[in-house]
XYZ file of C-alpha atoms in Angstrom:
568
model
C -79.012 20.153 -173.678
C -77.877 20.284 -170.271
C -74.331 18.918 -171.175
C -73.324 20.861 -174.020
C -75.939 23.595 -174.105
C -77.218 22.728 -177.759
C -80.638 23.191 -178.958
C -80.664 20.442 -181.502
C -82.669 17.900 -180.068
C -84.070 14.481 -181.729
C -87.257 13.318 -180.351
C -88.300 9.891 -181.011
C -91.964 9.334 -180.214
C -92.176 5.534 -181.132
C -89.315 4.746 -178.517
C -90.305 7.834 -176.166
C -86.929 9.287 -176.039
C -84.954 12.480 -176.338
C -81.371 12.768 -177.732
C -78.996 15.515 -178.188
C -77.565 15.460 -181.863
C -74.471 17.578 -180.891
C -72.985 15.531 -177.911
C -75.207 12.174 -178.065
C -76.461 12.811 -174.387
C -79.825 10.956 -173.575
C -81.955 13.721 -172.218
C -85.197 11.862 -171.651
C -86.264 8.198 -171.794
C -89.519 6.248 -171.735
C -91.413 9.532 -172.088
C -95.341 9.067 -171.403
C -97.272 10.117 -174.528
C -100.637 11.927 -173.995
C -101.586 11.478 -177.575
C -104.982 9.831 -178.143
C -105.227 6.934 -180.617
C -108.180 5.502 -182.211
C -108.246 2.008 -183.911
C -111.329 0.694 -186.088
C -113.319 -2.125 -184.985
C -114.993 -5.372 -186.652
C -118.026 -3.563 -187.315
C -116.255 -0.138 -188.649
C -116.574 1.800 -185.461
C -113.622 3.566 -184.368
C -112.844 3.578 -180.586
C -110.132 5.299 -178.449
C -107.097 3.126 -177.328
C -106.877 2.666 -173.412
C -109.568 3.400 -171.004
C -110.376 6.527 -168.515
C -108.941 5.992 -164.898
C -109.967 8.263 -161.907
C -107.930 10.408 -159.910
C -108.051 7.556 -157.331
C -106.301 5.285 -159.698
C -108.406 1.903 -159.417
C -108.849 -0.299 -162.505
C -111.830 -2.371 -163.437
C -111.952 -5.844 -161.981
C -111.742 -8.446 -164.447
C -114.539 -10.841 -165.052
C -114.089 -14.455 -164.569
C -116.646 -16.198 -166.794
C -120.102 -14.855 -167.189
C -121.987 -13.423 -164.107
C -118.855 -13.824 -161.825
C -117.571 -10.791 -160.248
C -114.715 -11.016 -157.839
C -112.296 -8.852 -155.767
C -109.480 -10.556 -157.372
C -107.084 -8.187 -158.854
C -108.417 -5.275 -156.939
C -105.727 -2.889 -155.210
C -105.486 -2.958 -151.717
C -106.257 0.644 -151.309
C -109.661 -0.046 -153.100
C -110.403 -2.832 -150.515
C -109.531 -0.700 -147.624
C -111.586 2.293 -149.009
C -114.335 -0.025 -149.625
C -114.381 -1.539 -146.069
C -113.755 1.931 -144.152
C -116.771 3.208 -146.028
C -118.905 0.037 -144.612
C -117.860 0.627 -141.118
C -118.425 4.485 -141.372
C -122.086 3.817 -142.572
C -122.519 1.449 -139.680
C -121.006 3.685 -136.921
C -122.749 6.822 -138.146
C -126.181 5.012 -138.151
C -125.582 4.376 -134.565
C -124.568 7.882 -133.900
C -127.586 9.449 -135.923
C -125.336 11.109 -138.161
C -126.797 12.682 -141.540
C -125.421 11.623 -145.139
C -123.564 14.959 -145.164
C -121.515 14.111 -142.056
C -120.896 10.340 -143.572
C -119.759 11.853 -146.689
C -117.257 14.217 -144.902
C -116.085 11.288 -142.731
C -115.297 9.275 -145.781
C -113.432 11.960 -147.491
C -111.160 12.284 -144.508
C -110.834 8.695 -144.459
C -109.357 8.715 -148.175
C -107.119 11.440 -147.308
C -105.814 9.460 -144.386
C -105.330 6.448 -146.542
C -103.622 8.241 -149.306
C -101.095 9.706 -146.753
C -100.401 6.206 -145.538
C -101.624 6.982 -141.780
C -103.390 3.937 -141.384
C -100.037 1.808 -141.094
C -99.740 0.509 -137.742
C -103.093 1.542 -136.463
C -106.436 -0.103 -136.375
C -108.874 0.655 -138.912
C -111.688 0.993 -136.568
C -109.759 3.570 -134.246
C -108.994 5.629 -137.571
C -112.665 5.586 -138.655
C -113.683 6.506 -135.211
C -111.372 9.548 -135.248
C -112.408 10.630 -139.029
C -115.967 10.614 -137.283
C -115.167 12.514 -134.345
C -113.295 15.123 -136.515
C -116.526 15.625 -138.391
C -118.532 16.109 -135.095
C -116.129 18.692 -134.137
C -116.240 20.664 -137.452
C -119.827 20.270 -138.012
C -120.944 21.080 -134.305
C -122.950 18.004 -133.368
C -123.720 16.892 -129.970
C -121.394 13.838 -129.726
C -118.296 13.077 -127.539
C -115.497 11.073 -127.957
C -116.786 8.945 -125.184
C -119.763 7.878 -127.126
C -117.312 6.372 -129.955
C -115.328 4.672 -127.196
C -118.571 3.016 -125.601
C -119.745 1.868 -129.100
C -116.199 0.380 -129.927
C -115.382 -0.582 -126.469
C -111.941 0.931 -126.770
C -110.077 3.099 -124.358
C -110.918 6.821 -124.918
C -107.324 7.931 -124.710
C -106.226 5.528 -127.524
C -109.046 7.211 -129.723
C -107.966 10.724 -128.565
C -104.192 9.821 -129.385
C -105.439 8.941 -133.166
C -107.726 12.028 -133.461
C -104.802 14.399 -132.399
C -102.496 12.797 -134.907
C -104.930 12.943 -137.711
C -105.701 16.558 -136.944
C -102.134 17.351 -136.975
C -101.248 15.555 -140.314
C -104.180 16.707 -142.068
C -103.777 20.324 -140.823
C -107.138 20.604 -139.580
C -107.930 22.916 -136.867
C -110.724 21.427 -134.842
C -113.003 24.161 -133.028
C -113.292 24.020 -129.259
C -116.354 22.280 -128.036
C -119.299 24.554 -126.924
C -120.727 23.146 -123.921
C -124.312 24.583 -124.840
C -124.337 21.874 -127.571
C -124.674 18.831 -125.033
C -127.067 20.468 -122.642
C -130.285 19.679 -124.597
C -129.031 15.975 -124.904
C -128.333 15.597 -121.347
C -131.619 17.360 -120.266
C -133.589 14.939 -122.221
C -131.791 11.801 -120.731
C -132.374 13.256 -117.155
C -136.387 13.123 -117.978
C -137.586 16.652 -116.639
C -140.986 15.932 -118.532
C -142.675 19.388 -119.614
C -139.981 21.413 -117.923
C -137.104 20.207 -120.137
C -136.871 23.117 -121.965
C -137.046 25.560 -118.940
C -134.250 23.473 -117.254
C -132.216 23.632 -120.471
C -132.402 27.443 -120.786
C -131.376 27.712 -116.913
C -128.627 25.505 -117.555
C -127.560 27.324 -120.906
C -127.483 30.432 -118.950
C -125.254 28.917 -116.087
C -122.956 27.517 -118.679
C -122.623 31.221 -120.312
C -121.798 32.432 -116.838
C -118.941 29.790 -116.433
C -117.586 30.616 -119.692
C -117.366 34.363 -118.477
C -115.760 33.356 -115.455
C -113.106 31.340 -117.344
C -114.059 27.919 -116.158
C -114.683 26.767 -119.781
C -110.923 26.810 -121.293
C -109.037 23.533 -120.635
C -111.900 21.795 -119.072
C -113.885 18.846 -120.344
C -117.442 20.246 -121.457
C -119.164 17.293 -119.979
C -118.069 18.426 -116.410
C -119.505 21.981 -116.764
C -122.679 20.412 -118.159
C -123.254 18.168 -115.536
C -122.839 21.027 -112.783
C -124.917 23.442 -114.587
C -127.811 20.881 -115.146
C -127.367 19.906 -111.294
C -127.942 23.406 -110.202
C -130.888 23.996 -112.740
C -132.735 20.907 -111.540
C -132.480 22.128 -107.895
C -133.636 25.624 -108.919
C -136.633 23.948 -110.581
C -137.384 21.870 -107.590
C -136.207 18.517 -109.093
C -134.677 16.142 -107.130
C -131.802 15.110 -109.107
C -128.829 13.425 -106.844
C -125.050 13.701 -108.064
C -125.038 9.823 -108.982
C -127.748 10.444 -111.473
C -126.174 13.403 -113.329
C -122.695 11.711 -113.445
C -124.348 8.350 -114.943
C -125.438 10.596 -117.929
C -122.708 12.982 -118.394
C -120.032 10.235 -117.752
C -117.668 12.081 -115.531
C -116.573 11.228 -111.965
C -118.035 12.449 -108.689
C -114.873 14.418 -107.808
C -114.709 16.130 -111.108
C -118.592 17.356 -110.699
C -117.990 18.367 -107.001
C -114.982 20.485 -108.100
C -116.842 22.378 -110.728
C -119.484 23.186 -108.152
C -117.020 24.426 -105.810
C -115.283 26.660 -108.198
C -118.655 28.085 -109.444
C -119.261 28.810 -105.738
C -116.396 31.058 -105.168
C -117.841 33.284 -108.308
C -119.861 36.253 -107.271
C -122.632 34.845 -109.343
C -123.195 31.956 -106.513
C -124.292 34.706 -104.053
C -127.138 35.876 -106.185
C -130.740 34.573 -105.556
C -132.730 32.992 -108.056
C -134.646 35.801 -109.404
C -131.480 38.018 -109.411
C -129.718 35.204 -111.282
C -132.575 35.282 -114.047
C -132.800 39.239 -114.366
C -129.163 40.523 -113.689
C -125.977 39.806 -115.755
C -122.629 40.823 -113.948
C -120.362 42.560 -116.027
C -117.234 41.782 -113.833
C -115.252 38.622 -114.681
C -113.554 36.278 -112.211
C -110.027 35.028 -112.571
C -109.399 31.641 -113.854
C -109.530 28.991 -110.941
C -106.021 27.699 -111.813
C -104.732 31.319 -111.254
C -106.627 31.691 -108.173
C -105.425 28.442 -106.725
C -101.944 29.277 -107.642
C -102.190 32.544 -105.726
C -103.685 30.759 -102.677
C -100.695 28.308 -102.759
C -98.281 30.936 -103.036
C -99.948 32.831 -100.123
C -100.188 29.728 -97.865
C -96.243 28.990 -98.679
C -95.381 32.449 -97.253
C -97.669 32.082 -94.269
C -95.815 28.541 -93.358
C -92.310 30.251 -93.679
C -93.432 33.242 -91.413
C -94.893 30.819 -88.914
C -91.655 28.866 -88.847
C -89.525 31.837 -88.466
C -91.813 32.985 -85.532
C -91.723 29.424 -83.861
C -87.907 29.464 -84.108
C -87.879 32.725 -82.262
C -90.137 31.607 -79.777
C -88.355 28.367 -79.081
C -84.971 30.156 -78.610
C -86.833 32.476 -75.866
C -88.232 29.419 -74.313
C -84.840 27.510 -74.170
C -83.339 30.631 -72.414
C -86.055 30.933 -69.844
C -85.802 27.132 -69.469
C -82.130 27.511 -68.514
C -82.737 30.477 -66.141
C -85.657 28.501 -64.512
C -83.416 25.561 -63.696
C -80.830 27.493 -62.052
C -83.188 29.340 -59.879
C -84.881 25.856 -58.949
C -81.401 24.523 -58.042
C -80.644 27.539 -56.129
C -83.982 27.463 -54.136
C -84.038 23.490 -53.485
C -83.541 22.939 -49.769
C -80.333 21.272 -48.605
C -80.284 18.072 -46.851
C -78.958 17.857 -43.364
C -77.590 15.083 -41.022
C -76.804 11.754 -42.426
C -78.517 12.649 -45.814
C -76.018 15.278 -46.377
C -73.126 12.903 -45.864
C -74.689 10.460 -48.294
C -75.065 13.449 -50.938
C -71.238 14.401 -50.335
C -70.238 10.700 -50.840
C -71.573 10.753 -54.119
C -69.658 12.338 -56.813
C -72.024 14.891 -58.560
C -69.828 14.758 -61.599
C -70.466 11.080 -62.151
C -73.999 10.790 -60.649
C -76.537 10.468 -63.453
C -80.139 11.337 -62.333
C -82.498 9.388 -64.347
C -86.072 10.494 -65.095
C -87.339 7.209 -66.172
C -87.564 4.005 -64.659
C -84.446 1.833 -64.275
C -83.388 -0.927 -66.532
C -85.309 -3.973 -65.506
C -82.247 -6.165 -66.471
C -80.123 -4.839 -63.544
C -79.630 -6.915 -60.408
C -82.237 -6.357 -57.638
C -79.452 -7.328 -55.042
C -77.817 -4.074 -55.084
C -81.020 -2.018 -54.968
C -82.080 -4.085 -51.921
C -78.704 -3.331 -50.346
C -79.160 0.209 -50.882
C -82.726 0.072 -49.541
C -81.425 -1.781 -46.468
C -78.740 0.714 -45.829
C -80.946 3.662 -46.056
C -83.411 1.886 -43.470
C -80.776 1.312 -40.907
C -79.223 4.810 -41.111
C -82.857 6.348 -40.768
C -83.464 3.947 -37.742
C -80.008 4.709 -36.080
C -80.987 8.653 -36.634
C -84.405 8.306 -35.012
C -83.053 6.211 -32.118
C -80.479 8.873 -31.234
C -82.983 11.754 -31.340
C -85.734 10.276 -29.540
C -84.071 8.580 -26.426
C -80.696 10.449 -26.477
C -78.552 7.437 -26.698
C -75.008 9.086 -27.684
C -73.183 5.867 -27.898
C -75.527 3.759 -30.015
C -73.780 2.477 -33.073
C -75.039 0.818 -36.109
C -75.204 -2.991 -36.399
C -72.052 -2.866 -38.629
C -70.393 -0.251 -40.524
C -71.339 -0.708 -44.113
C -69.444 0.770 -47.206
C -70.380 4.485 -48.150
C -73.284 4.661 -50.542
C -71.338 5.677 -53.510
C -69.278 2.531 -53.286
C -72.608 0.210 -53.382
C -74.417 2.040 -56.158
C -71.494 3.239 -58.105
C -72.800 4.984 -61.437
C -76.358 3.343 -60.960
C -79.594 5.739 -60.937
C -80.259 7.706 -58.033
C -82.922 7.023 -55.394
C -85.279 9.359 -57.329
C -84.482 7.479 -60.498
C -85.357 4.070 -58.943
C -88.513 5.254 -57.295
C -87.261 3.739 -53.766
C -89.278 6.410 -51.837
C -92.365 5.358 -53.447
C -91.663 1.630 -52.898
C -90.858 2.289 -49.145
C -93.957 4.196 -48.582
C -96.147 1.548 -50.242
C -94.262 -0.995 -48.086
C -94.783 0.929 -44.820
C -98.476 1.296 -45.436
C -100.664 -1.354 -43.641
C -102.287 -4.027 -46.012
C -105.897 -3.221 -46.474
C -107.995 -5.658 -44.698
C -110.115 -7.883 -46.874
C -113.848 -7.252 -47.035
C -115.467 -10.250 -45.583
C -118.865 -11.461 -46.458
C -118.507 -10.246 -50.230
C -119.703 -6.690 -49.353
C -118.429 -3.623 -51.169
C -116.699 -1.113 -48.750
C -118.397 2.242 -49.756
C -116.917 4.342 -47.056
C -115.541 7.687 -48.151
C -117.591 7.684 -51.455
C -120.014 10.614 -51.583
C -122.947 10.819 -53.917
C -121.113 13.305 -56.353
C -118.359 10.560 -57.048
C -121.051 8.023 -57.768
C -123.044 10.348 -60.093
C -119.766 10.710 -62.152
C -120.062 6.919 -63.136
C -123.684 7.367 -64.249
C -124.015 8.626 -67.855
C -126.510 11.259 -68.430
C -129.404 11.052 -71.137
C -127.026 12.678 -73.828
C -124.245 10.318 -73.188
C -126.433 7.261 -73.238
C -127.635 8.433 -76.738
C -124.326 8.921 -78.091
C -123.020 5.578 -76.825
C -126.247 3.785 -77.812
C -125.911 5.363 -81.386
C -122.198 4.358 -81.427
C -123.100 0.835 -80.286
C -125.620 0.595 -83.093
C -123.312 1.605 -85.639
C -120.644 -1.053 -84.495
C -123.221 -3.696 -84.570
C -125.549 -2.881 -87.550
C -124.195 -5.643 -89.387
C -125.099 -8.377 -86.826
C -128.600 -6.674 -85.907
C -129.135 -6.936 -89.455
C -128.207 -10.672 -89.859
C -130.405 -11.357 -86.556
C -133.388 -9.467 -88.136
C -133.026 -11.409 -91.326
C -132.596 -14.656 -89.580
C -135.728 -13.766 -87.510
C -137.666 -13.062 -90.545
C -136.637 -16.076 -92.367
C -137.628 -18.327 -89.238
C -141.012 -16.577 -89.114
C -141.851 -17.019 -92.735
C -140.642 -20.911 -92.694
C -142.910 -21.307 -89.380
C -145.943 -19.565 -91.516
C -145.394 -21.771 -94.356
C -144.888 -25.167 -92.143
C -141.417 -25.494 -93.519
C -139.571 -24.827 -90.319
C -137.673 -27.575 -88.761
C -136.038 -27.193 -85.167
C -132.799 -28.642 -84.899
C -132.922 -31.693 -82.475
C -130.737 -31.421 -79.298
C -128.508 -34.280 -78.866
C -128.865 -35.622 -75.310
C -125.609 -35.519 -73.245
C -124.209 -39.108 -72.319
C -123.749 -39.533 -68.781
C -120.314 -40.863 -68.088
C -119.881 -43.238 -65.466
C -117.070 -42.199 -63.426
C -114.985 -45.161 -62.348
C -112.173 -45.075 -59.532
C -108.976 -46.358 -60.358
C -106.797 -48.076 -57.811
C -103.545 -47.495 -59.339
C -102.034 -44.839 -61.744
C -101.890 -47.347 -64.505
C -105.494 -48.240 -64.498
C -106.214 -44.345 -64.320
C -104.138 -43.800 -67.631
C -105.686 -46.818 -69.445
C -109.088 -45.441 -68.578
C -108.260 -42.087 -69.841
C -106.956 -43.453 -73.088
C -110.233 -45.784 -73.492
C -112.242 -42.593 -72.857
C -110.194 -40.113 -75.309
C -108.833 -41.761 -78.185
C -105.572 -39.697 -78.979
C -104.766 -41.493 -82.353
C -106.505 -44.164 -84.350
C -103.089 -45.443 -85.380
C -102.230 -46.625 -82.040
C -102.722 -50.143 -80.843
C -103.695 -49.652 -77.292
C -103.841 -53.446 -76.669
C -100.079 -53.584 -77.407
C -99.506 -50.421 -74.711
C -101.737 -52.289 -72.291
C -99.439 -55.468 -72.600
C -96.132 -53.271 -72.365
C -97.638 -51.788 -69.199
C -98.631 -55.298 -67.738
C -94.918 -56.669 -68.536
C -93.205 -53.554 -67.242
C -95.005 -53.553 -63.997
C -94.051 -57.046 -63.317
C -97.137 -58.810 -62.614
C -99.011 -55.905 -61.238
C -96.259 -54.177 -58.932
C -94.991 -51.154 -59.483
C -91.284 -51.018 -60.404
C -88.833 -48.531 -58.985
C -88.037 -45.164 -60.964
C -84.194 -46.272 -61.130
C -84.959 -49.453 -62.631
C -83.136 -51.599 -59.891
C -84.747 -54.997 -58.832
C -86.703 -55.192 -55.422
C -85.150 -58.498 -54.663
C -81.526 -58.244 -53.279
C -80.772 -61.985 -53.866
C -81.884 -61.857 -57.453
C -79.515 -59.026 -57.781
C -76.447 -60.852 -56.460
C -77.038 -63.862 -58.711
C -77.423 -61.771 -61.943
C -74.139 -59.844 -60.820
C -72.319 -63.419 -60.278
C -73.571 -64.641 -63.861
C -72.470 -61.220 -65.646
C -68.913 -62.024 -64.324
C -68.939 -65.401 -65.407
C -69.788 -64.411 -68.965
C -67.008 -61.726 -68.770
C -64.280 -64.351 -68.050
């Protein structure tokens, strides 16, 4: 006894209990009796009491009357297993799996049901995962994508379910060998009698890829597609990338990436005969490792280049300051009246702008500055040429700095360019519509004429830009020609243009009425009412004054007196 430590236990087989006689503790209750009992039937035949139950635990379904078998009373587990077995048989027949694989898949399904892994998941997903688990363990040439196509389910959902079942059932699915899929894909690409030769070459390529660490962590279909494409070209079969990807079910980028990785290996430098006879012993590094090294090297080069650029920019800035200083020293100094103008302008406040001035500034100040410069220039020229010592300007204007203030300088305003363009005489207009070719030589004319190569390039560019339009025109011409041959073509009848009779209007009102009649502005306007209003407003055909005043002074005076009486 666990309470008092006594060993005197009273066991009652009828009640199925065990009681300690020393302290009275009930040690066991409702004990399952494993004894076999027999009863004697009406015919004197003895039979065992109860029935045999399998390890799965289903019970026999009851019979409702004679010949009526029903699933009422069956356990839910039995129904799940029955439906799962039926779906496994259906999918297995489509994948052309043998009976051994189907039985193994059903055993996996029973293990999944016993561990309650079907809860919250669709039965078809679990069955597909069990079938793919069998394909991985038995080494059949089937992919998870094949099951995805049959069930029309996302392949990532099936992959997630497969990984869960493999982890919970403690099954280590072996890695897929790409060589399993080569015969299948080669048969689908239809190489004819050379299917075996192409398959053997592709197998050799796949084995070489596996030695160069291109297999680990990659989908086998991508390696098979690259190997089959190269093998087909080696045996002079014209198979495009689209033909291969439609069979192996990978995207074009993946296939091209596998080809690029294989191109970086030493095996790609061998000829066809050397590849079929020689096996290179050396192995290449994995593509991911090589790409990581290349990325690190590129980052180091970028850092070194950035450092060198910074050094060069520092040297350039030093040279730039020295060059500006030397240019400022070597710049010729202005003399005469221009020197006075530069002295009047404060260099500390003057801002020399290298861009055009703001167009929003007033033009009056610019014109005043230009007029001032022109007058000073004329005065200086007259004094030098004719020797007039007492010639003065027309009026003494304020200094240039007072006029311009902090405005941009003459160089920033492009005044010199405007003055030169204004001083140039206007070109005489060519009369008679003839082009003046004076001063143009043959070499300059030849520059405007395209040579044969430029004509071809421009023609090709034009054809590419207008390819759709030209195609539509050809289809239209072919359709019209076909309709003419069949006699069903009908030309569109051209509507004759109506000649409009030009009527001269005597007044502006008549001209407006004629225009409204010719061009209906709106269908909701009653033009007769407008015409009546026009006739009333004109006062019997006479035009009214714009101010609305009456033309008769006497009538106006009478109306004024009447208005005054009403006010009173």
